[in-house]
Short mmCIF file of C-alpha atoms in Angstrom, two decimals:
data_model
loop_
_atom_site.label_atom_id
_atom_site.label_comp_id
_atom_site.label_asym_id
_atom_site.label_seq_id
_atom_site.Cartn_x
_atom_site.Cartn_y
_atom_site.Cartn_z
CA MET A 1 74.88 186.20 25.99
CA ASN A 2 71.97 184.32 25.18
CA ASN A 3 72.80 183.23 21.43
CA HIS A 4 69.62 180.35 21.61
CA TYR A 5 65.85 181.14 19.72
CA PRO A 6 62.98 181.48 21.83
CA PRO A 7 61.73 178.14 21.79
CA SER A 8 59.77 176.49 18.79
CA TRP A 9 59.41 173.75 16.57
CA TYR A 10 61.13 176.14 14.18
CA ALA A 11 63.85 176.77 16.48
CA ASP A 12 63.97 172.99 17.44
CA SER A 13 64.36 171.76 13.66
CA ALA A 14 66.17 173.94 11.60
CA PRO A 15 70.08 173.93 10.96
CA GLN A 16 71.49 176.69 12.73
CA LEU A 17 73.42 179.62 12.11
CA ALA A 18 76.74 179.97 14.14
CA PRO A 19 76.72 183.28 15.94
CA LEU A 20 77.48 186.17 14.08
CA PRO A 21 80.00 189.18 15.89
CA THR A 22 78.43 191.82 17.37
CA LEU A 23 79.87 195.20 16.43
CA GLN A 24 82.52 196.53 17.83
CA GLY A 25 84.22 199.77 17.49
CA ASN A 26 83.95 202.52 14.78
CA ILE A 27 83.48 201.14 11.22
CA SER A 28 82.37 202.32 7.56
CA ALA A 29 79.88 200.61 5.38
CA ASP A 30 77.54 202.26 2.36
CA VAL A 31 74.38 200.83 3.58
CA CYS A 32 73.78 200.50 7.67
CA VAL A 33 70.42 198.02 7.69
CA VAL A 34 68.89 197.99 10.90
CA GLY A 35 67.08 194.58 11.75
CA GLY A 36 67.72 190.83 10.74
CA GLY A 37 64.65 189.34 9.56
CA TYR A 38 63.30 189.21 6.03
CA THR A 39 63.23 192.66 5.08
CA GLY A 40 66.78 193.63 6.68
CA LEU A 41 68.28 189.86 5.20
CA SER A 42 67.06 190.61 1.50
CA THR A 43 67.66 194.11 1.66
CA ALA A 44 71.32 193.00 2.41
CA LEU A 45 71.79 190.32 0.10
CA HIS A 46 69.89 192.62 -2.84
CA LEU A 47 72.72 195.17 -2.17
CA ARG A 48 75.04 193.10 -2.27
CA GLN A 49 74.51 192.11 -5.17
CA LEU A 50 74.36 196.12 -6.78
CA GLY A 51 77.59 196.45 -5.35
CA PHE A 52 76.98 198.33 -1.85
CA SER A 53 78.87 197.49 0.89
CA VAL A 54 76.43 196.93 4.09
CA ALA A 55 76.35 196.36 7.78
CA LEU A 56 73.40 194.72 9.12
CA LEU A 57 72.89 195.13 12.90
CA GLU A 58 70.56 192.66 14.76
CA ALA A 59 69.43 193.26 18.05
CA ASN A 60 69.36 189.68 19.31
CA ARG A 61 70.00 186.77 16.58
CA VAL A 62 68.72 187.17 13.15
CA ALA A 63 65.59 185.67 11.97
CA TRP A 64 64.36 185.70 16.24
CA GLY A 65 61.61 187.75 15.71
CA ALA A 66 58.58 186.59 13.71
CA SER A 67 60.62 186.10 10.58
CA GLY A 68 62.35 182.68 12.81
CA ARG A 69 58.20 182.14 13.97
CA ASN A 70 55.48 182.84 11.64
CA GLY A 71 53.07 180.54 9.87
CA GLY A 72 55.43 179.94 6.45
CA HIS A 73 52.74 181.09 3.86
CA VAL A 74 53.59 182.39 0.68
CA GLY A 75 50.53 183.96 -0.07
CA THR A 76 49.11 185.75 -3.77
CA GLY A 77 47.95 188.77 -3.13
CA GLN A 78 48.23 192.14 -1.18
CA ARG A 79 47.52 191.93 2.85
CA ALA A 80 44.03 193.94 1.52
CA ASP A 81 42.21 192.65 -1.20
CA GLN A 82 42.16 193.65 -4.75
CA ALA A 83 38.75 195.18 -4.28
CA THR A 84 39.19 196.73 -1.85
CA LEU A 85 42.79 198.50 -3.46
CA GLU A 86 40.77 199.41 -6.31
CA LYS A 87 38.66 201.67 -4.37
CA MET A 88 41.79 203.25 -2.27
CA VAL A 89 44.18 203.62 -5.77
CA GLY A 90 42.24 202.82 -8.89
CA HIS A 91 41.98 199.98 -11.43
CA GLU A 92 45.20 200.86 -13.09
CA ARG A 93 47.79 201.13 -9.53
CA ALA A 94 45.73 197.91 -7.87
CA SER A 95 46.94 195.82 -11.15
CA ARG A 96 50.54 196.77 -10.75
CA LEU A 97 50.14 196.23 -6.84
CA TRP A 98 48.88 192.77 -8.20
CA GLN A 99 51.86 192.39 -10.30
CA LEU A 100 54.32 193.01 -7.43
CA SER A 101 52.76 190.55 -5.35
CA LEU A 102 53.11 187.80 -7.97
CA ASP A 103 56.63 188.78 -8.12
CA ALA A 104 56.99 189.19 -4.69
CA VAL A 105 56.23 185.00 -4.50
CA ALA A 106 58.59 184.43 -7.40
CA LEU A 107 60.98 185.96 -5.69
CA VAL A 108 61.00 183.44 -2.91
CA GLU A 109 61.29 180.71 -5.38
CA ASP A 110 64.31 182.29 -7.19
CA LEU A 111 65.86 183.43 -3.83
CA CYS A 112 65.38 179.11 -2.98
CA GLN A 113 66.71 178.01 -5.83
CA GLN A 114 69.63 180.69 -6.75
CA PHE A 115 71.02 179.86 -3.26
CA ALA A 116 70.13 176.42 -2.69
CA ILE A 117 67.73 177.32 0.38
CA ASP A 118 66.25 174.37 1.84
CA CYS A 119 63.29 175.04 3.23
CA GLU A 120 60.25 172.52 2.59
CA LEU A 121 58.97 174.78 0.06
CA GLY A 122 55.55 173.77 -0.91
CA THR A 123 52.84 174.28 -3.60
CA GLY A 124 48.81 175.82 -2.85
CA ASN A 125 47.07 177.27 -0.44
CA LEU A 126 43.19 176.82 0.45
CA HIS A 127 41.55 179.60 1.69
CA LEU A 128 37.93 178.40 3.44
CA ALA A 129 34.67 180.17 4.31
CA ALA A 130 34.09 180.52 8.21
CA LYS A 131 30.61 181.86 7.33
CA ARG A 132 28.22 180.80 5.62
CA ALA A 133 27.42 184.40 3.82
CA HIS A 134 31.15 184.31 3.46
CA ILE A 135 30.60 181.92 0.67
CA GLY A 136 29.31 184.28 -1.62
CA GLU A 137 32.71 187.05 -1.09
CA LEU A 138 34.86 184.11 -2.09
CA GLU A 139 32.85 182.98 -5.65
CA GLU A 140 32.99 186.94 -6.59
CA GLU A 141 36.62 187.34 -5.28
CA VAL A 142 37.71 184.38 -8.00
CA HIS A 143 35.52 185.23 -10.91
CA HIS A 144 37.12 189.07 -10.33
CA LEU A 145 41.26 188.04 -10.25
CA ARG A 146 40.03 185.92 -13.35
CA GLN A 147 38.50 188.56 -15.31
CA GLN A 148 39.88 191.73 -14.31
CA TYR A 149 43.63 190.14 -13.44
CA GLY A 150 44.13 187.36 -15.97
CA TYR A 151 45.01 184.70 -12.99
CA GLU A 152 44.52 181.50 -14.02
CA HIS A 153 45.52 179.50 -11.06
CA ILE A 154 42.89 180.22 -8.88
CA GLU A 155 39.21 177.70 -8.47
CA PHE A 156 36.08 178.74 -6.24
CA LEU A 157 35.97 175.28 -4.30
CA ASP A 158 32.10 174.23 -3.23
CA GLN A 159 31.39 172.38 0.66
CA GLN A 160 31.92 168.78 -1.26
CA ALA A 161 35.12 169.84 -3.27
CA VAL A 162 36.38 171.73 0.30
CA ALA A 163 35.65 167.77 1.99
CA GLN A 164 37.70 165.98 -0.45
CA ARG A 165 41.22 167.65 0.50
CA THR A 166 40.46 168.28 4.50
CA SER A 167 38.36 167.28 6.93
CA ALA A 168 37.89 170.25 8.56
CA GLN A 169 34.49 171.13 10.30
CA GLY A 170 32.55 174.36 10.16
CA VAL A 171 33.75 175.42 6.32
CA TYR A 172 31.55 176.19 3.72
CA ALA A 173 33.53 176.61 0.74
CA GLY A 174 37.35 177.63 -0.19
CA VAL A 175 39.29 179.10 -2.99
CA LEU A 176 42.05 177.16 -3.98
CA ASP A 177 45.78 179.14 -5.00
CA ARG A 178 47.93 177.42 -6.76
CA GLY A 179 50.14 180.13 -7.19
CA ALA A 180 50.46 180.46 -3.63
CA ARG A 181 53.64 178.73 -1.94
CA HIS A 182 54.08 177.66 1.86
CA LEU A 183 57.74 177.12 3.63
CA HIS A 184 59.72 176.54 7.01
CA PRO A 185 60.08 179.92 7.59
CA LEU A 186 63.25 179.95 9.79
CA LYS A 187 65.20 177.64 7.81
CA TYR A 188 64.10 180.04 4.40
CA ALA A 189 65.49 183.35 6.94
CA LEU A 190 68.54 181.46 8.19
CA GLY A 191 69.67 180.26 4.17
CA LEU A 192 68.80 184.35 3.66
CA ALA A 193 71.33 184.93 6.17
CA ARG A 194 73.35 182.82 5.13
CA ALA A 195 73.14 184.14 1.14
CA ALA A 196 73.69 187.44 1.88
CA LEU A 197 77.14 186.61 4.20
CA SER A 198 78.49 184.42 1.14
CA LEU A 199 77.58 187.65 -0.80
CA GLY A 200 79.72 189.83 1.74
CA SER A 201 77.58 191.48 3.68
CA ASP A 202 78.59 192.03 7.40
CA ILE A 203 75.77 190.44 9.65
CA TYR A 204 76.13 191.89 13.86
CA GLU A 205 74.44 189.96 16.09
CA HIS A 206 73.46 191.40 19.77
CA SER A 207 73.97 195.19 18.14
CA ARG A 208 70.89 196.84 19.22
CA VAL A 209 70.54 200.50 18.09
CA LYS A 210 70.30 202.57 20.04
CA HIS A 211 69.98 205.68 18.21
CA TYR A 212 71.34 207.25 14.91
CA ARG A 213 72.17 210.84 13.68
CA THR A 214 72.26 212.00 9.96
CA SER A 215 73.72 215.22 8.34
CA ASP A 216 74.11 215.97 4.88
CA GLN A 217 76.62 213.55 3.93
CA LYS A 218 76.34 210.77 6.67
CA VAL A 219 74.49 208.70 9.11
CA ILE A 220 75.85 207.86 12.17
CA VAL A 221 73.87 204.03 13.90
CA SER A 222 74.98 203.52 17.24
CA THR A 223 74.90 200.67 19.37
CA ASP A 224 76.52 200.40 23.12
CA GLN A 225 79.82 199.41 21.67
CA GLY A 226 79.91 200.31 18.32
CA GLN A 227 78.97 202.93 15.18
CA VAL A 228 78.42 202.76 11.90
CA SER A 229 79.22 205.40 9.52
CA CYS A 230 77.10 205.50 6.06
CA SER A 231 75.55 207.04 3.24
CA TYR A 232 71.94 205.18 3.55
CA LEU A 233 69.90 203.83 6.12
CA VAL A 234 67.71 201.13 6.01
CA LEU A 235 65.44 200.59 8.81
CA ALA A 236 64.14 196.94 8.79
CA CYS A 237 62.58 196.75 12.43
CA ASN A 238 58.90 196.06 11.70
CA GLY A 239 57.07 195.03 14.91
CA TYR A 240 60.62 195.38 16.89
CA LEU A 241 60.70 198.96 16.27
CA GLY A 242 60.16 200.29 19.85
CA GLY A 243 61.25 204.14 20.14
CA LEU A 244 63.74 203.61 17.71
CA GLU A 245 62.20 206.23 15.05
CA ASN A 246 58.99 207.92 16.67
CA ARG A 247 58.24 209.93 13.10
CA ILE A 248 57.42 206.10 12.01
CA ALA A 249 56.20 203.96 14.90
CA GLY A 250 52.66 205.12 15.45
CA ASN A 251 52.19 204.05 11.59
CA ILE A 252 51.90 200.21 12.73
CA MET A 253 50.95 198.62 16.03
CA PRO A 254 52.53 195.54 17.20
CA ILE A 255 50.86 192.57 18.09
CA ASN A 256 51.28 188.99 19.31
CA ASN A 257 49.97 186.04 17.08
CA PHE A 258 50.53 182.33 18.41
CA MET A 259 51.35 178.62 17.02
CA ILE A 260 51.83 175.01 18.09
CA ALA A 261 53.15 171.89 16.66
CA THR A 262 51.92 168.16 17.25
CA GLU A 263 53.63 165.23 17.54
CA PRO A 264 53.92 163.97 13.64
CA LEU A 265 50.62 162.61 12.37
CA SER A 266 50.35 159.25 11.27
CA GLU A 267 50.08 158.83 7.05
CA ALA A 268 46.35 158.48 7.48
CA LEU A 269 45.34 160.66 9.28
CA ALA A 270 47.57 163.82 7.70
CA ASP A 271 45.77 162.69 4.57
CA GLN A 272 42.59 163.37 6.46
CA VAL A 273 43.39 166.31 7.71
CA ASN A 274 45.55 168.37 4.45
CA ARG A 275 45.49 165.76 1.66
CA ASP A 276 47.25 167.89 -0.87
CA ARG A 277 49.47 169.40 1.70
CA LEU A 278 48.85 172.78 1.52
CA SER A 279 48.63 175.81 3.76
CA LEU A 280 45.07 176.19 4.73
CA SER A 281 43.32 179.72 6.06
CA ASP A 282 39.85 180.85 6.95
CA THR A 283 37.89 184.26 6.68
CA LEU A 284 37.79 184.86 10.56
CA PHE A 285 38.87 188.36 10.72
CA VAL A 286 41.25 187.05 13.84
CA ILE A 287 42.58 184.42 11.14
CA ASN A 288 43.19 180.97 11.94
CA TYR A 289 45.65 179.46 9.85
CA TRP A 290 47.74 176.38 9.51
CA LYS A 291 49.54 173.61 7.17
CA LEU A 292 51.63 170.30 7.85
CA SER A 293 55.40 170.03 8.35
CA ALA A 294 57.69 167.58 6.41
CA ASP A 295 57.27 165.33 8.90
CA ARG A 296 53.38 165.60 9.00
CA ARG A 297 53.36 167.80 12.04
CA MET A 298 50.15 169.78 12.19
CA LEU A 299 51.57 173.14 12.79
CA PHE A 300 48.45 175.61 13.71
CA GLY A 301 48.25 179.59 14.50
CA GLY A 302 45.21 180.91 16.06
CA GLY A 303 43.96 183.50 18.54
CA GLU A 304 45.82 187.29 18.88
CA THR A 305 47.28 189.14 22.14
CA TYR A 306 47.54 192.62 22.18
CA SER A 307 49.90 193.62 25.04
CA SER A 308 53.72 192.70 25.65
CA ARG A 309 52.60 189.53 27.81
CA PHE A 310 51.88 186.27 26.38
CA PRO A 311 49.74 183.44 27.47
CA SER A 312 51.06 181.30 30.55
CA ASP A 313 49.91 178.51 28.52
CA ILE A 314 50.61 178.93 24.37
CA LYS A 315 49.42 175.51 23.65
CA ASN A 316 46.64 175.04 25.82
CA PHE A 317 45.23 178.87 24.26
CA VAL A 318 45.54 177.85 21.30
CA ARG A 319 44.65 173.93 21.27
CA PRO A 320 40.57 174.89 21.08
CA TYR A 321 41.07 176.53 18.11
CA MET A 322 42.80 173.88 16.19
CA LEU A 323 40.50 171.33 17.90
CA GLN A 324 37.14 173.39 16.66
CA LEU A 325 38.50 172.88 12.98
CA TYR A 326 39.82 169.20 13.68
CA PRO A 327 38.13 167.48 16.99
CA GLU A 328 39.79 164.56 15.32
CA LEU A 329 43.33 166.17 16.44
CA ALA A 330 42.04 165.76 20.57
CA ASP A 331 44.33 162.52 21.27
CA VAL A 332 47.13 163.89 19.26
CA ALA A 333 50.21 165.33 21.67
CA ILE A 334 50.86 169.23 21.32
CA THR A 335 55.02 169.35 21.41
CA HIS A 336 55.17 172.95 20.97
CA GLY A 337 53.58 176.19 21.39
CA TRP A 338 55.15 179.62 20.80
CA GLY A 339 54.62 183.19 19.99
CA GLY A 340 55.80 186.26 18.76
CA THR A 341 55.55 189.69 17.66
CA LEU A 342 53.91 190.84 14.39
CA GLY A 343 53.47 194.71 12.99
CA ILE A 344 49.77 195.79 11.54
CA THR A 345 48.74 198.91 9.85
CA LEU A 346 45.42 200.05 9.98
CA ASN A 347 44.89 199.37 6.53
CA ARG A 348 46.51 196.20 6.44
CA MET A 349 48.53 197.68 3.70
CA PRO A 350 52.78 198.14 4.39
CA ASP A 351 54.38 200.94 5.13
CA PHE A 352 56.93 202.06 2.76
CA GLY A 353 58.65 205.40 2.91
CA ARG A 354 61.95 207.65 3.29
CA ILE A 355 62.17 209.39 6.58
CA ASP A 356 64.76 211.58 4.86
CA ARG A 357 67.25 211.33 1.43
CA HIS A 358 69.33 209.02 3.53
CA THR A 359 66.62 206.83 5.37
CA PHE A 360 64.28 204.00 4.13
CA TYR A 361 61.80 202.08 5.73
CA ALA A 362 59.52 199.12 5.22
CA GLN A 363 56.90 197.70 7.93
CA GLY A 364 53.84 196.75 8.97
CA PHE A 365 53.45 193.42 7.14
CA SER A 366 50.80 192.46 8.77
CA GLY A 367 50.93 188.82 8.51
CA HIS A 368 51.74 188.76 4.53
CA GLY A 369 55.43 189.13 5.79
CA VAL A 370 56.93 185.95 3.63
CA PRO A 371 56.56 187.20 0.24
CA THR A 372 56.09 191.24 1.32
CA ALA A 373 58.86 191.70 3.28
CA THR A 374 61.47 189.57 0.80
CA PHE A 375 60.23 191.77 -2.18
CA ALA A 376 60.27 194.48 0.61
CA GLY A 377 64.34 194.08 0.80
CA LYS A 378 64.46 193.81 -3.36
CA LEU A 379 62.65 197.27 -4.06
CA LEU A 380 64.68 198.65 -0.89
CA ALA A 381 67.91 198.28 -2.69
CA SER A 382 66.89 199.64 -6.01
CA ALA A 383 65.50 202.42 -4.53
CA ILE A 384 69.26 202.84 -3.12
CA HIS A 385 70.61 202.71 -6.03
CA GLY A 386 68.28 204.62 -7.94
CA ASP A 387 65.26 203.09 -9.05
CA CYS A 388 62.46 203.92 -7.13
CA THR A 389 59.50 203.08 -9.32
CA ASP A 390 58.76 200.24 -7.52
CA PHE A 391 59.43 200.95 -4.20
CA ASP A 392 57.40 204.66 -5.06
CA LEU A 393 54.37 202.97 -6.00
CA MET A 394 54.06 200.74 -2.32
CA ALA A 395 54.98 203.97 -0.43
CA ALA A 396 52.32 205.82 -2.75
CA VAL A 397 49.05 203.30 -1.23
CA PRO A 398 47.89 205.78 1.64
CA THR A 399 48.77 205.19 4.90
CA ARG A 400 47.32 206.60 8.27
CA GLY A 401 48.89 206.20 11.91
CA PHE A 402 47.07 205.06 14.56
CA PRO A 403 44.78 207.30 16.45
CA GLY A 404 46.81 208.62 19.20
CA GLY A 405 50.17 208.13 17.81
CA THR A 406 51.94 205.14 20.17
CA LEU A 407 50.26 206.29 23.26
CA LEU A 408 47.12 205.43 22.66
CA ARG A 409 46.99 203.18 19.63
CA TRP A 410 46.75 200.26 22.30
CA PRO A 411 43.27 200.81 23.52
CA GLY A 412 41.73 201.55 20.48
CA LEU A 413 43.30 198.16 18.41
CA VAL A 414 41.69 195.91 21.65
CA ALA A 415 38.40 197.95 21.11
CA GLY A 416 38.36 197.57 17.58
CA MET A 417 39.91 194.19 17.65
CA LEU A 418 37.15 192.60 20.18
CA PHE A 419 34.50 194.44 18.40
CA TYR A 420 35.59 191.69 15.13
CA SER A 421 36.15 188.88 17.73
CA LEU A 422 32.11 189.53 18.56
CA LEU A 423 31.91 189.58 14.60
CA ASP A 424 33.47 186.13 14.21
CA ARG A 425 31.49 184.42 16.88
CA TRP A 426 28.31 186.17 16.09
CA GLY A 427 28.02 188.35 13.33
CA ARG A 428 28.65 188.45 9.33
#
């Protein structure tokens, strides 16, 4: 049994959680949660605060997937922008979704404070226009959020103001969001796990769920070596759902994203590339995202693949994306390269719902998982407790499965992503 996390700088820099037991035999709980990432851990934690008994089943180790390997950005807003949401659901519901996004960021902060989670929590995100054509869109977004939503923590920066904060090349303007946060994702996830355990959650690792069945009264969840009998089931698997539940599998597409970490930069070089220690991202469809670690490493994410295979040399796969923005890092050694799988939806909004009266799920966070998946856990717990108001608001956002379901979603997505990659390179 392998108790090691996939190689990454995060795994090398986070205090490890002692291995947890594998499910053996038959047990009972009020709620069984499948998946030990942000969604599952937050669900377990919040259910315990509401008095439910919880058994969480993780196929590998907690935070083994995207929750332990992502860029660590804690952004405001939903994954789709407010103008898009207004067209989808109307201004009133879009306003409520905006407030939920702010509540999600606040929840991350509150959990870090309440449970003393030391995860390098930082403040501010700078979103950069990668093309001149994007300048007006960013200006309009800032004006819209200030005027329509009263959001004062956001500021448009022209090219000169951007250059005062970062030496990134080929960018034309930016949006500084002081309400955003960023963190060390694995330290945060393991902190959630420790918090859930401290509240009395039962967490089982290396306990992959093979299948489940429901009756009028109970759900029986089966692994190779045990079963959980429960009143409610939460599917919190996201990009690792696989074939466990085909009724929702076609709503998401697993894709792979990749990151590198450099050796620690000098103080002067760190100030040059990221003066204010912000998280940063750009407006390309295949987005680049980056930040500095507490010990001044550049943590840079760029490039995607759409098959189950990772590049043979992740460091050199991602490095050109970094050097295009920061050529001064050409001589800086890259110490780590890693990848992870996340779940995206067609409209990039998360997919919340119920399969039946016993079974809830949340998935498809589309790269916005740190705040949204954490908040999903709180909403799932509240819904099971009987307050479905905010869960139903999220579940009512229009979503549809990928054309062709799980069989044909991959070639369709690849064709679409290749088209948008060409737009990134040549188009608007």
